[in-house]
Amino acid sequence: MFGSVRAWSRRHEKLAAVAGVAPLALLCALLAVPYALNGPPPGAAQDGSPYLGVAGYLALSAALLAPLVWRSRPLGCFATVSLISFGQWLAGVDPLPANLAVLVALWAVAYRCSFRWALAAGLVAEVGVFLALVHWSDPTFGMFFSGSVFVVTVWLTGLYANTRRRYLESLEERAERAERERDQQARMAAAAERARIARELHDVVAHNVSVIVVQADGAGFAMDRDIEQARLAVKTISKTGRAALAEMRRLVGVLRENETASTDYTPQPGLGQLEELVRGSAVPARLSVGGVPAELPEGQQLAVYRIVQEALTNALKHGGPGVRASVEIDYSGPELVVRVVDDGRGAAAPVSSDGHGLIGMRERVGMYGGAVSAGPRQGGGFEVLARLPMAKEAA
């Protein structure tokens, strides 16, 4: 319960400060009624003590209580309340219930500040007790001692709360550090385990490949002389290859990180899915293909697919209402030309600084030695033009 209250106080510091002052403010407001009914105390005229009246009582109480809202700055809060109280003493005004704000501010200094500031604030409060007793007709040491005990109790309570707060903060810091060290040690252990598995994988592959090479050489020599021996060697090659493949799958499966049950194993899209992409786009678009489609590597096909996808997305975002687009793929030249044109706002579209689409296009095309340009067209609309060398698919 107290933990949740502390967390709420940290999130709503100003509201918590007002809530902390509310009980003292309510006490001062309730005591304003007897203050008004009783009127000036007997002998006030002879003592020279001014009577503030209800308005003056409330104004001085508000001035004493208002700085407590800024207890997050305890030194300024304590100094303000102490100076107001000292001015009250100089004016000869009798102590009010709101003067207890000095003790609240003293507690805040002891709770939030270093010991030397807490000690200085405690001495100032003691001086205030002495000055308050000067107004009494016959002050005694017992009265000063009682007031000092009250002040020292508040001061010690603030120091204890300060020590407790620092202790809890150190515990939280140690817990966070221990958690970071634990996570780091777990990552180091996982890295060491992966390194061990990688060594095992190397040993398995090297051993089995060596066996396969030896058996293949043996089968080659025995092919013309001993068919049975060659057949046995081929069977051994097949068995060893399957065993190596199973072991590799097991070890590689352990090495994979961040692979969950939701991992997508579907093939990456390519040129064969372009028509489906254009047809299913939120922007009305048409696809035209020129030349004879060539067999391109999967990576290059994926690059073309992503360029078209990003260009259509930009047309939807920046083209404005009613925008239409056309996608052209040209295989007829030495380069594969990808051109996406829309009839949207073009240069009038608002500039967006949070996108990385053009950078991604350039990186994808640059991997294959191509180039890409994108910009508004004359007469309106936007154009994305990419040129990629016609790389041959690896055999």
mmCIF file of C-alpha atoms in Angstrom:
data_model
loop_
_atom_site.group_PDB
_atom_site.id
_atom_site.type_symbol
_atom_site.label_atom_id
_atom_site.label_comp_id
_atom_site.label_asym_id
_atom_site.label_seq_id
_atom_site.Cartn_x
_atom_site.Cartn_y
_atom_site.Cartn_z
ATOM 1 C CA MET A 1 0.000 0.000 0.000
ATOM 2 C CA PHE A 2 2.724 2.464 0.999
ATOM 3 C CA GLY A 3 4.665 1.572 -2.133
ATOM 4 C CA SER A 4 1.698 2.497 -4.330
ATOM 5 C CA VAL A 5 1.241 5.753 -2.404
ATOM 6 C CA ARG A 6 4.916 6.630 -2.958
ATOM 7 C CA ALA A 7 4.638 5.811 -6.648
ATOM 8 C CA TRP A 8 1.537 8.012 -6.951
ATOM 9 C CA SER A 9 3.328 10.838 -5.116
ATOM 10 C CA ARG A 10 6.245 10.656 -7.548
ATOM 11 C CA ARG A 11 3.929 10.806 -10.551
ATOM 12 C CA HIS A 12 1.811 13.679 -9.143
ATOM 13 C CA GLU A 13 4.293 15.653 -7.085
ATOM 14 C CA LYS A 14 2.359 18.951 -7.026
ATOM 15 C CA LEU A 15 -0.935 17.282 -6.181
ATOM 16 C CA ALA A 16 0.739 15.291 -3.400
ATOM 17 C CA ALA A 17 2.247 18.521 -1.997
ATOM 18 C CA VAL A 18 -1.177 20.194 -1.929
ATOM 19 C CA ALA A 19 -2.678 17.116 -0.250
ATOM 20 C CA GLY A 20 0.048 17.271 2.407
ATOM 21 C CA VAL A 21 -0.744 20.918 3.223
ATOM 22 C CA ALA A 22 -4.517 20.382 3.241
ATOM 23 C CA PRO A 23 -4.837 19.126 6.880
ATOM 24 C CA LEU A 24 -2.935 22.115 8.291
ATOM 25 C CA ALA A 25 -4.897 24.511 6.065
ATOM 26 C CA LEU A 26 -8.162 22.948 7.283
ATOM 27 C CA LEU A 27 -7.044 23.347 10.906
ATOM 28 C CA CYS A 28 -6.245 27.016 10.334
ATOM 29 C CA ALA A 29 -9.602 27.576 8.655
ATOM 30 C CA LEU A 30 -11.513 25.927 11.509
ATOM 31 C CA LEU A 31 -9.672 27.974 14.144
ATOM 32 C CA ALA A 32 -10.543 31.178 12.302
ATOM 33 C CA VAL A 33 -14.076 30.949 13.759
ATOM 34 C CA PRO A 34 -13.055 31.107 17.458
ATOM 35 C CA TYR A 35 -10.439 33.699 16.494
ATOM 36 C CA ALA A 36 -13.177 35.925 15.128
ATOM 37 C CA LEU A 37 -15.602 35.266 18.007
ATOM 38 C CA ASN A 38 -13.094 35.881 20.791
ATOM 39 C CA GLY A 39 -11.853 39.138 19.322
ATOM 40 C CA PRO A 40 -8.625 40.734 20.519
ATOM 41 C CA PRO A 41 -7.147 39.103 23.624
ATOM 42 C CA PRO A 42 -7.399 40.955 26.917
ATOM 43 C CA GLY A 43 -4.496 43.299 27.448
ATOM 44 C CA ALA A 44 -3.572 43.348 23.797
ATOM 45 C CA ALA A 45 -3.677 47.122 23.754
ATOM 46 C CA GLN A 46 -1.285 47.376 26.708
ATOM 47 C CA ASP A 47 1.109 44.814 25.183
ATOM 48 C CA GLY A 48 1.095 46.550 21.827
ATOM 49 C CA SER A 49 0.106 43.289 20.071
ATOM 50 C CA PRO A 50 -1.949 44.127 16.983
ATOM 51 C CA TYR A 51 -5.173 42.283 16.289
ATOM 52 C CA LEU A 52 -5.313 41.162 12.689
ATOM 53 C CA GLY A 53 -8.986 40.423 12.383
ATOM 54 C CA VAL A 54 -10.381 37.522 10.360
ATOM 55 C CA ALA A 55 -9.129 38.886 7.023
ATOM 56 C CA GLY A 56 -5.622 39.454 8.350
ATOM 57 C CA TYR A 57 -5.625 36.058 10.054
ATOM 58 C CA LEU A 58 -6.558 34.271 6.820
ATOM 59 C CA ALA A 59 -4.105 36.336 4.725
ATOM 60 C CA LEU A 60 -1.154 35.630 7.038
ATOM 61 C CA SER A 61 -2.097 31.954 7.289
ATOM 62 C CA ALA A 62 -2.250 31.683 3.509
ATOM 63 C CA ALA A 63 1.156 33.386 3.199
ATOM 64 C CA LEU A 64 2.658 30.891 5.651
ATOM 65 C CA LEU A 65 1.071 27.827 4.075
ATOM 66 C CA ALA A 66 1.533 28.660 0.378
ATOM 67 C CA PRO A 67 5.315 27.978 0.258
ATOM 68 C CA LEU A 68 4.695 24.431 1.516
ATOM 69 C CA VAL A 69 3.329 23.512 -1.925
ATOM 70 C CA TRP A 70 6.939 23.824 -3.187
ATOM 71 C CA ARG A 71 8.436 21.430 -0.657
ATOM 72 C CA SER A 72 10.340 19.844 -3.546
ATOM 73 C CA ARG A 73 12.589 22.899 -3.138
ATOM 74 C CA PRO A 74 12.949 22.634 0.625
ATOM 75 C CA LEU A 75 15.585 25.309 1.212
ATOM 76 C CA GLY A 76 13.586 28.006 -0.537
ATOM 77 C CA CYS A 77 10.393 26.822 1.154
ATOM 78 C CA PHE A 78 11.949 26.899 4.628
ATOM 79 C CA ALA A 79 13.614 30.273 4.064
ATOM 80 C CA THR A 80 10.328 31.845 2.886
ATOM 81 C CA VAL A 81 8.280 30.517 5.790
ATOM 82 C CA SER A 82 10.997 31.511 8.303
ATOM 83 C CA LEU A 83 11.260 35.053 6.921
ATOM 84 C CA ILE A 84 7.473 35.503 7.032
ATOM 85 C CA SER A 85 7.434 34.234 10.616
ATOM 86 C CA PHE A 86 10.292 36.576 11.534
ATOM 87 C CA GLY A 87 8.417 39.518 10.010
ATOM 88 C CA GLN A 88 5.365 38.459 12.014
ATOM 89 C CA TRP A 89 7.493 38.526 15.189
ATOM 90 C CA LEU A 90 8.876 41.956 14.351
ATOM 91 C CA ALA A 91 5.332 43.256 13.867
ATOM 92 C CA GLY A 92 4.384 41.892 17.282
ATOM 93 C CA VAL A 93 1.704 39.548 15.950
ATOM 94 C CA ASP A 94 1.008 36.596 18.239
ATOM 95 C CA PRO A 95 1.830 33.100 16.917
ATOM 96 C CA LEU A 96 -0.871 31.505 14.767
ATOM 97 C CA PRO A 97 -1.630 27.850 14.028
ATOM 98 C CA ALA A 98 -0.201 28.464 10.560
ATOM 99 C CA ASN A 99 3.227 28.994 12.121
ATOM 100 C CA LEU A 100 3.431 25.210 12.327
ATOM 101 C CA ALA A 101 4.406 25.524 8.660
ATOM 102 C CA VAL A 102 7.938 26.190 9.950
ATOM 103 C CA LEU A 103 8.051 22.632 11.311
ATOM 104 C CA VAL A 104 6.684 21.175 8.073
ATOM 105 C CA ALA A 105 9.346 23.031 6.099
ATOM 106 C CA LEU A 106 11.984 21.917 8.624
ATOM 107 C CA TRP A 107 10.974 18.295 8.060
ATOM 108 C CA ALA A 108 11.245 18.798 4.286
ATOM 109 C CA VAL A 109 14.800 20.160 4.637
ATOM 110 C CA ALA A 110 15.843 17.270 6.884
ATOM 111 C CA TYR A 111 14.230 14.781 4.471
ATOM 112 C CA ARG A 112 15.631 16.082 1.190
ATOM 113 C CA CYS A 113 18.859 17.953 1.956
ATOM 114 C CA SER A 114 22.263 17.082 3.342
ATOM 115 C CA PHE A 115 22.950 16.983 7.066
ATOM 116 C CA ARG A 116 24.599 20.432 7.233
ATOM 117 C CA TRP A 117 21.536 22.106 5.751
ATOM 118 C CA ALA A 118 19.287 20.099 8.063
ATOM 119 C CA LEU A 119 21.381 21.195 11.047
ATOM 120 C CA ALA A 120 21.236 24.845 9.981
ATOM 121 C CA ALA A 121 17.458 24.652 9.563
ATOM 122 C CA GLY A 122 17.121 23.028 12.995
ATOM 123 C CA LEU A 123 19.113 25.852 14.620
ATOM 124 C CA VAL A 124 16.944 28.445 12.884
ATOM 125 C CA ALA A 125 13.821 26.692 14.204
ATOM 126 C CA GLU A 126 15.283 26.728 17.716
ATOM 127 C CA VAL A 127 15.879 30.464 17.418
ATOM 128 C CA GLY A 128 12.251 30.784 16.339
ATOM 129 C CA VAL A 129 11.103 28.942 19.476
ATOM 130 C CA PHE A 130 13.144 31.334 21.621
ATOM 131 C CA LEU A 131 11.766 34.422 19.868
ATOM 132 C CA ALA A 132 8.204 33.119 20.219
ATOM 133 C CA LEU A 133 8.667 32.746 23.985
ATOM 134 C CA VAL A 134 9.828 36.343 24.317
ATOM 135 C CA HIS A 135 6.185 37.420 23.865
ATOM 136 C CA TRP A 136 5.189 35.523 26.990
ATOM 137 C CA SER A 137 5.039 37.557 30.178
ATOM 138 C CA ASP A 138 7.022 35.047 32.194
ATOM 139 C CA PRO A 139 8.883 32.569 29.898
ATOM 140 C CA THR A 140 10.610 29.666 31.642
ATOM 141 C CA PHE A 141 13.271 27.194 30.666
ATOM 142 C CA GLY A 142 10.672 24.406 30.832
ATOM 143 C CA MET A 143 8.619 26.120 28.164
ATOM 144 C CA PHE A 144 11.690 26.489 25.933
ATOM 145 C CA PHE A 145 12.642 22.853 26.572
ATOM 146 C CA SER A 146 9.148 21.629 25.640
ATOM 147 C CA GLY A 147 9.189 23.615 22.411
ATOM 148 C CA SER A 148 12.715 22.394 21.630
ATOM 149 C CA VAL A 149 11.703 18.771 22.165
ATOM 150 C CA PHE A 150 8.907 19.241 19.658
ATOM 151 C CA VAL A 151 11.280 20.818 17.107
ATOM 152 C CA VAL A 152 13.982 18.193 17.621
ATOM 153 C CA THR A 153 11.418 15.399 17.248
ATOM 154 C CA VAL A 154 10.324 16.750 13.874
ATOM 155 C CA TRP A 155 13.960 17.255 12.859
ATOM 156 C CA LEU A 156 14.973 13.710 13.825
ATOM 157 C CA THR A 157 11.932 12.291 12.040
ATOM 158 C CA GLY A 158 12.999 14.051 8.857
ATOM 159 C CA LEU A 159 16.563 12.765 9.210
ATOM 160 C CA TYR A 160 15.303 9.215 9.714
ATOM 161 C CA ALA A 161 13.043 9.487 6.653
ATOM 162 C CA ASN A 162 16.004 10.832 4.667
ATOM 163 C CA THR A 163 18.179 7.902 5.724
ATOM 164 C CA ARG A 164 15.394 5.476 4.934
ATOM 165 C CA ARG A 165 14.873 7.045 1.482
ATOM 166 C CA ARG A 166 18.567 6.871 0.653
ATOM 167 C CA TYR A 167 18.694 3.259 1.823
ATOM 168 C CA LEU A 168 15.738 2.281 -0.356
ATOM 169 C CA GLU A 169 17.242 4.102 -3.341
ATOM 170 C CA SER A 170 20.511 2.232 -2.833
ATOM 171 C CA LEU A 171 18.589 -1.064 -2.673
ATOM 172 C CA GLU A 172 16.755 -0.230 -5.905
ATOM 173 C CA GLU A 173 20.011 0.714 -7.585
ATOM 174 C CA ARG A 174 21.674 -2.496 -6.416
ATOM 175 C CA ALA A 175 18.696 -4.536 -7.612
ATOM 176 C CA GLU A 176 18.804 -2.880 -11.043
ATOM 177 C CA ARG A 177 22.570 -3.416 -11.251
ATOM 178 C CA ALA A 178 22.196 -7.044 -10.222
ATOM 179 C CA GLU A 179 19.489 -7.532 -12.845
ATOM 180 C CA ARG A 180 21.690 -5.981 -15.530
ATOM 181 C CA GLU A 181 24.627 -8.157 -14.472
ATOM 182 C CA ARG A 182 22.408 -11.245 -14.474
ATOM 183 C CA ASP A 183 21.154 -10.475 -17.982
ATOM 184 C CA GLN A 184 24.708 -9.815 -19.124
ATOM 185 C CA GLN A 185 25.919 -13.083 -17.642
ATOM 186 C CA ALA A 186 23.017 -14.897 -19.322
ATOM 187 C CA ARG A 187 23.956 -13.356 -22.667
ATOM 188 C CA MET A 188 27.613 -14.273 -22.145
ATOM 189 C CA ALA A 189 26.666 -17.836 -21.241
ATOM 190 C CA ALA A 190 24.425 -18.063 -24.307
ATOM 191 C CA ALA A 191 27.225 -16.700 -26.502
ATOM 192 C CA ALA A 192 29.674 -19.225 -25.056
ATOM 193 C CA GLU A 193 27.184 -22.018 -25.639
ATOM 194 C CA ARG A 194 26.633 -20.914 -29.219
ATOM 195 C CA ALA A 195 30.396 -20.816 -29.768
ATOM 196 C CA ARG A 196 30.664 -24.359 -28.418
ATOM 197 C CA ILE A 197 27.857 -25.534 -30.660
ATOM 198 C CA ALA A 198 29.496 -23.820 -33.630
ATOM 199 C CA ARG A 199 32.702 -25.734 -32.922
ATOM 200 C CA GLU A 200 30.712 -28.952 -32.707
ATOM 201 C CA LEU A 201 29.035 -28.091 -36.006
ATOM 202 C CA HIS A 202 32.411 -27.537 -37.605
ATOM 203 C CA ASP A 203 33.685 -30.874 -36.288
ATOM 204 C CA VAL A 204 30.581 -32.731 -37.472
ATOM 205 C CA VAL A 205 30.676 -31.188 -40.938
ATOM 206 C CA ALA A 206 34.438 -31.665 -41.338
ATOM 207 C CA HIS A 207 34.311 -35.300 -40.209
ATOM 208 C CA ASN A 208 31.338 -36.285 -42.331
ATOM 209 C CA VAL A 209 32.562 -34.450 -45.422
ATOM 210 C CA SER A 210 35.932 -36.167 -45.051
ATOM 211 C CA VAL A 211 34.192 -39.560 -44.876
ATOM 212 C CA ILE A 212 32.086 -38.678 -47.933
ATOM 213 C CA VAL A 213 35.174 -37.599 -49.918
ATOM 214 C CA VAL A 214 37.075 -40.790 -49.028
ATOM 215 C CA GLN A 215 34.103 -43.022 -49.861
ATOM 216 C CA ALA A 216 33.506 -41.152 -53.134
ATOM 217 C CA ASP A 217 37.140 -41.651 -54.129
ATOM 218 C CA GLY A 218 36.866 -45.317 -53.217
ATOM 219 C CA ALA A 219 33.687 -45.691 -55.234
ATOM 220 C CA GLY A 220 35.394 -44.068 -58.209
ATOM 221 C CA PHE A 221 38.271 -46.525 -58.100
ATOM 222 C CA ALA A 222 36.022 -49.562 -57.552
ATOM 223 C CA MET A 223 33.489 -48.594 -60.193
ATOM 224 C CA ASP A 224 35.140 -50.642 -62.963
ATOM 225 C CA ARG A 225 36.640 -53.475 -60.848
ATOM 226 C CA ASP A 226 34.208 -54.218 -58.002
ATOM 227 C CA ILE A 227 30.621 -53.041 -58.516
ATOM 228 C CA GLU A 228 29.525 -54.383 -55.131
ATOM 229 C CA GLN A 229 32.240 -52.435 -53.345
ATOM 230 C CA ALA A 230 31.296 -49.286 -55.232
ATOM 231 C CA ARG A 231 27.647 -49.823 -54.288
ATOM 232 C CA LEU A 232 28.590 -50.144 -50.615
ATOM 233 C CA ALA A 233 30.653 -46.961 -50.842
ATOM 234 C CA VAL A 234 27.713 -45.061 -52.367
ATOM 235 C CA LYS A 235 25.418 -46.357 -49.604
ATOM 236 C CA THR A 236 27.953 -45.196 -47.022
ATOM 237 C CA ILE A 237 28.038 -41.763 -48.687
ATOM 238 C CA SER A 238 24.232 -41.553 -48.576
ATOM 239 C CA LYS A 239 24.070 -42.656 -44.937
ATOM 240 C CA THR A 240 26.844 -40.301 -43.863
ATOM 241 C CA GLY A 241 25.251 -37.377 -45.734
ATOM 242 C CA ARG A 242 21.879 -37.948 -44.083
ATOM 243 C CA ALA A 243 23.472 -38.208 -40.651
ATOM 244 C CA ALA A 244 25.457 -35.010 -41.250
ATOM 245 C CA LEU A 245 22.361 -33.190 -42.463
ATOM 246 C CA ALA A 246 20.336 -34.281 -39.408
ATOM 247 C CA GLU A 247 23.123 -33.213 -37.046
ATOM 248 C CA MET A 248 23.486 -29.864 -38.802
ATOM 249 C CA ARG A 249 19.764 -29.223 -38.542
ATOM 250 C CA ARG A 250 19.833 -30.003 -34.839
ATOM 251 C CA LEU A 251 22.776 -27.734 -34.113
ATOM 252 C CA VAL A 252 21.626 -24.896 -36.351
ATOM 253 C CA GLY A 253 18.214 -25.037 -34.688
ATOM 254 C CA VAL A 254 19.887 -24.396 -31.335
ATOM 255 C CA LEU A 255 21.859 -21.483 -32.769
ATOM 256 C CA ARG A 256 18.774 -19.665 -34.010
ATOM 257 C CA GLU A 257 17.785 -16.757 -31.808
ATOM 258 C CA ASN A 258 14.459 -15.037 -31.255
ATOM 259 C CA GLU A 259 12.610 -17.700 -33.255
ATOM 260 C CA THR A 260 9.103 -18.217 -31.964
ATOM 261 C CA ALA A 261 6.163 -20.298 -32.997
ATOM 262 C CA SER A 262 4.891 -17.346 -35.036
ATOM 263 C CA THR A 263 7.980 -17.205 -37.271
ATOM 264 C CA ASP A 264 6.937 -16.754 -40.889
ATOM 265 C CA TYR A 265 8.426 -19.358 -43.226
ATOM 266 C CA THR A 266 6.599 -18.236 -46.378
ATOM 267 C CA PRO A 267 8.842 -17.464 -49.383
ATOM 268 C CA GLN A 268 9.820 -13.871 -50.060
ATOM 269 C CA PRO A 269 7.751 -12.233 -52.829
ATOM 270 C CA GLY A 270 9.181 -11.712 -56.308
ATOM 271 C CA LEU A 271 8.209 -10.636 -59.791
ATOM 272 C CA GLY A 272 5.510 -13.299 -59.920
ATOM 273 C CA GLN A 273 3.599 -11.510 -57.164
ATOM 274 C CA LEU A 274 3.774 -8.021 -58.716
ATOM 275 C CA GLU A 275 0.407 -8.301 -60.422
ATOM 276 C CA GLU A 276 -1.219 -9.354 -57.146
ATOM 277 C CA LEU A 277 0.500 -6.452 -55.362
ATOM 278 C CA VAL A 278 -0.696 -3.875 -57.892
ATOM 279 C CA ARG A 279 -4.219 -5.292 -58.000
ATOM 280 C CA GLY A 280 -4.521 -5.374 -54.212
ATOM 281 C CA SER A 281 -3.051 -1.916 -53.641
ATOM 282 C CA ALA A 282 -5.188 0.722 -51.920
ATOM 283 C CA VAL A 283 -4.280 3.058 -54.802
ATOM 284 C CA PRO A 284 -6.015 2.262 -58.121
ATOM 285 C CA ALA A 285 -3.092 1.139 -60.308
ATOM 286 C CA ARG A 286 -2.331 -0.792 -63.465
ATOM 287 C CA LEU A 287 0.700 -2.912 -64.370
ATOM 288 C CA SER A 288 2.361 -3.007 -67.795
ATOM 289 C CA VAL A 289 5.312 -5.244 -68.712
ATOM 290 C CA GLY A 290 7.586 -4.598 -71.700
ATOM 291 C CA GLY A 291 9.988 -7.066 -73.258
ATOM 292 C CA VAL A 292 10.488 -10.707 -72.413
ATOM 293 C CA PRO A 293 10.582 -11.379 -68.645
ATOM 294 C CA ALA A 294 13.988 -12.676 -67.621
ATOM 295 C CA GLU A 295 14.890 -15.098 -64.889
ATOM 296 C CA LEU A 296 16.420 -12.940 -62.163
ATOM 297 C CA PRO A 297 17.898 -13.916 -58.800
ATOM 298 C CA GLU A 298 15.446 -13.999 -55.911
ATOM 299 C CA GLY A 299 17.181 -11.107 -54.169
ATOM 300 C CA GLN A 300 16.850 -8.857 -57.207
ATOM 301 C CA GLN A 301 13.208 -9.868 -57.651
ATOM 302 C CA LEU A 302 12.562 -8.983 -54.017
ATOM 303 C CA ALA A 303 14.247 -5.590 -54.540
ATOM 304 C CA VAL A 304 11.923 -4.808 -57.482
ATOM 305 C CA TYR A 305 8.881 -5.921 -55.478
ATOM 306 C CA ARG A 306 9.799 -3.709 -52.517
ATOM 307 C CA ILE A 307 10.460 -0.691 -54.755
ATOM 308 C CA VAL A 308 7.007 -0.975 -56.319
ATOM 309 C CA GLN A 309 5.430 -1.547 -52.917
ATOM 310 C CA GLU A 310 7.111 1.517 -51.396
ATOM 311 C CA ALA A 311 6.228 3.696 -54.410
ATOM 312 C CA LEU A 312 2.547 2.738 -54.194
ATOM 313 C CA THR A 313 2.573 3.387 -50.447
ATOM 314 C CA ASN A 314 4.027 6.867 -51.009
ATOM 315 C CA ALA A 315 1.363 7.574 -53.621
ATOM 316 C CA LEU A 316 -1.316 6.656 -51.103
ATOM 317 C CA LYS A 317 0.235 8.797 -48.346
ATOM 318 C CA HIS A 318 1.144 11.902 -50.307
ATOM 319 C CA GLY A 319 -0.823 11.756 -53.570
ATOM 320 C CA GLY A 320 -4.048 13.135 -52.166
ATOM 321 C CA PRO A 321 -7.634 12.041 -52.781
ATOM 322 C CA GLY A 322 -8.454 10.308 -56.044
ATOM 323 C CA VAL A 323 -4.826 9.526 -56.907
ATOM 324 C CA ARG A 324 -4.131 6.832 -59.513
ATOM 325 C CA ALA A 325 -0.853 5.110 -60.376
ATOM 326 C CA SER A 326 0.774 3.081 -63.118
ATOM 327 C CA VAL A 327 3.584 0.538 -62.768
ATOM 328 C CA GLU A 328 5.857 -0.223 -65.730
ATOM 329 C CA ILE A 329 8.412 -3.052 -65.876
ATOM 330 C CA ASP A 330 10.673 -3.041 -68.933
ATOM 331 C CA TYR A 331 12.938 -6.001 -69.776
ATOM 332 C CA SER A 332 13.770 -4.932 -73.338
ATOM 333 C CA GLY A 333 17.076 -3.153 -72.664
ATOM 334 C CA PRO A 334 20.340 -4.125 -70.983
ATOM 335 C CA GLU A 335 18.835 -2.915 -67.728
ATOM 336 C CA LEU A 336 15.669 -3.759 -65.896
ATOM 337 C CA VAL A 337 13.673 -0.521 -65.698
ATOM 338 C CA VAL A 338 11.053 -0.071 -63.000
ATOM 339 C CA ARG A 339 8.872 3.034 -63.290
ATOM 340 C CA VAL A 340 6.018 3.960 -60.960
ATOM 341 C CA VAL A 341 4.071 7.118 -61.778
ATOM 342 C CA ASP A 342 1.075 8.668 -60.029
ATOM 343 C CA ASP A 343 -1.146 11.661 -60.876
ATOM 344 C CA GLY A 344 -1.299 13.038 -57.338
ATOM 345 C CA ARG A 345 -0.231 16.351 -55.842
ATOM 346 C CA GLY A 346 3.437 15.934 -56.718
ATOM 347 C CA ALA A 347 5.456 18.991 -55.641
ATOM 348 C CA ALA A 348 2.446 20.316 -53.714
ATOM 349 C CA ALA A 349 2.469 17.342 -51.345
ATOM 350 C CA PRO A 350 3.581 18.126 -47.772
ATOM 351 C CA VAL A 351 7.184 17.243 -47.029
ATOM 352 C CA SER A 352 7.541 14.356 -44.560
ATOM 353 C CA SER A 353 10.717 13.964 -42.504
ATOM 354 C CA ASP A 354 9.838 10.691 -40.781
ATOM 355 C CA GLY A 355 10.089 8.353 -43.772
ATOM 356 C CA HIS A 356 12.998 6.240 -44.977
ATOM 357 C CA GLY A 357 11.424 4.796 -48.128
ATOM 358 C CA LEU A 358 13.727 6.495 -50.640
ATOM 359 C CA ILE A 359 16.784 5.542 -48.603
ATOM 360 C CA GLY A 360 15.613 1.912 -48.555
ATOM 361 C CA MET A 361 15.069 1.960 -52.328
ATOM 362 C CA ARG A 362 18.562 3.281 -52.941
ATOM 363 C CA GLU A 363 20.088 0.663 -50.650
ATOM 364 C CA ARG A 364 18.249 -2.183 -52.397
ATOM 365 C CA VAL A 365 19.131 -0.976 -55.876
ATOM 366 C CA GLY A 366 22.709 -0.165 -54.881
ATOM 367 C CA MET A 367 23.248 -3.799 -53.860
ATOM 368 C CA TYR A 368 22.935 -4.753 -57.559
ATOM 369 C CA GLY A 369 24.822 -1.789 -59.019
ATOM 370 C CA GLY A 370 21.707 0.093 -60.073
ATOM 371 C CA ALA A 371 20.340 3.587 -59.485
ATOM 372 C CA VAL A 372 17.018 5.052 -58.434
ATOM 373 C CA SER A 373 15.523 8.522 -58.670
ATOM 374 C CA ALA A 374 12.312 9.877 -57.216
ATOM 375 C CA GLY A 375 10.676 13.271 -57.454
ATOM 376 C CA PRO A 376 7.682 15.282 -58.657
ATOM 377 C CA ARG A 377 6.958 15.439 -62.390
ATOM 378 C CA GLN A 378 6.310 18.520 -64.448
ATOM 379 C CA GLY A 379 2.593 19.029 -64.744
ATOM 380 C CA GLY A 380 1.833 17.171 -61.526
ATOM 381 C CA GLY A 381 2.274 13.768 -60.069
ATOM 382 C CA PHE A 382 5.257 11.873 -58.727
ATOM 383 C CA GLU A 383 7.654 9.444 -60.383
ATOM 384 C CA VAL A 384 9.939 6.703 -59.058
ATOM 385 C CA LEU A 385 12.434 5.389 -61.607
ATOM 386 C CA ALA A 386 14.826 2.505 -60.862
ATOM 387 C CA ARG A 387 17.361 0.877 -63.171
ATOM 388 C CA LEU A 388 18.984 -2.446 -62.300
ATOM 389 C CA PRO A 389 21.510 -4.456 -64.348
ATOM 390 C CA MET A 390 20.010 -7.665 -65.703
ATOM 391 C CA ALA A 391 21.816 -10.127 -63.478
ATOM 392 C CA LYS A 392 21.571 -13.783 -64.403
ATOM 393 C CA GLU A 393 20.124 -16.243 -61.947
ATOM 394 C CA ALA A 394 22.788 -18.437 -60.405
ATOM 395 C CA ALA A 395 22.789 -21.952 -61.774
#
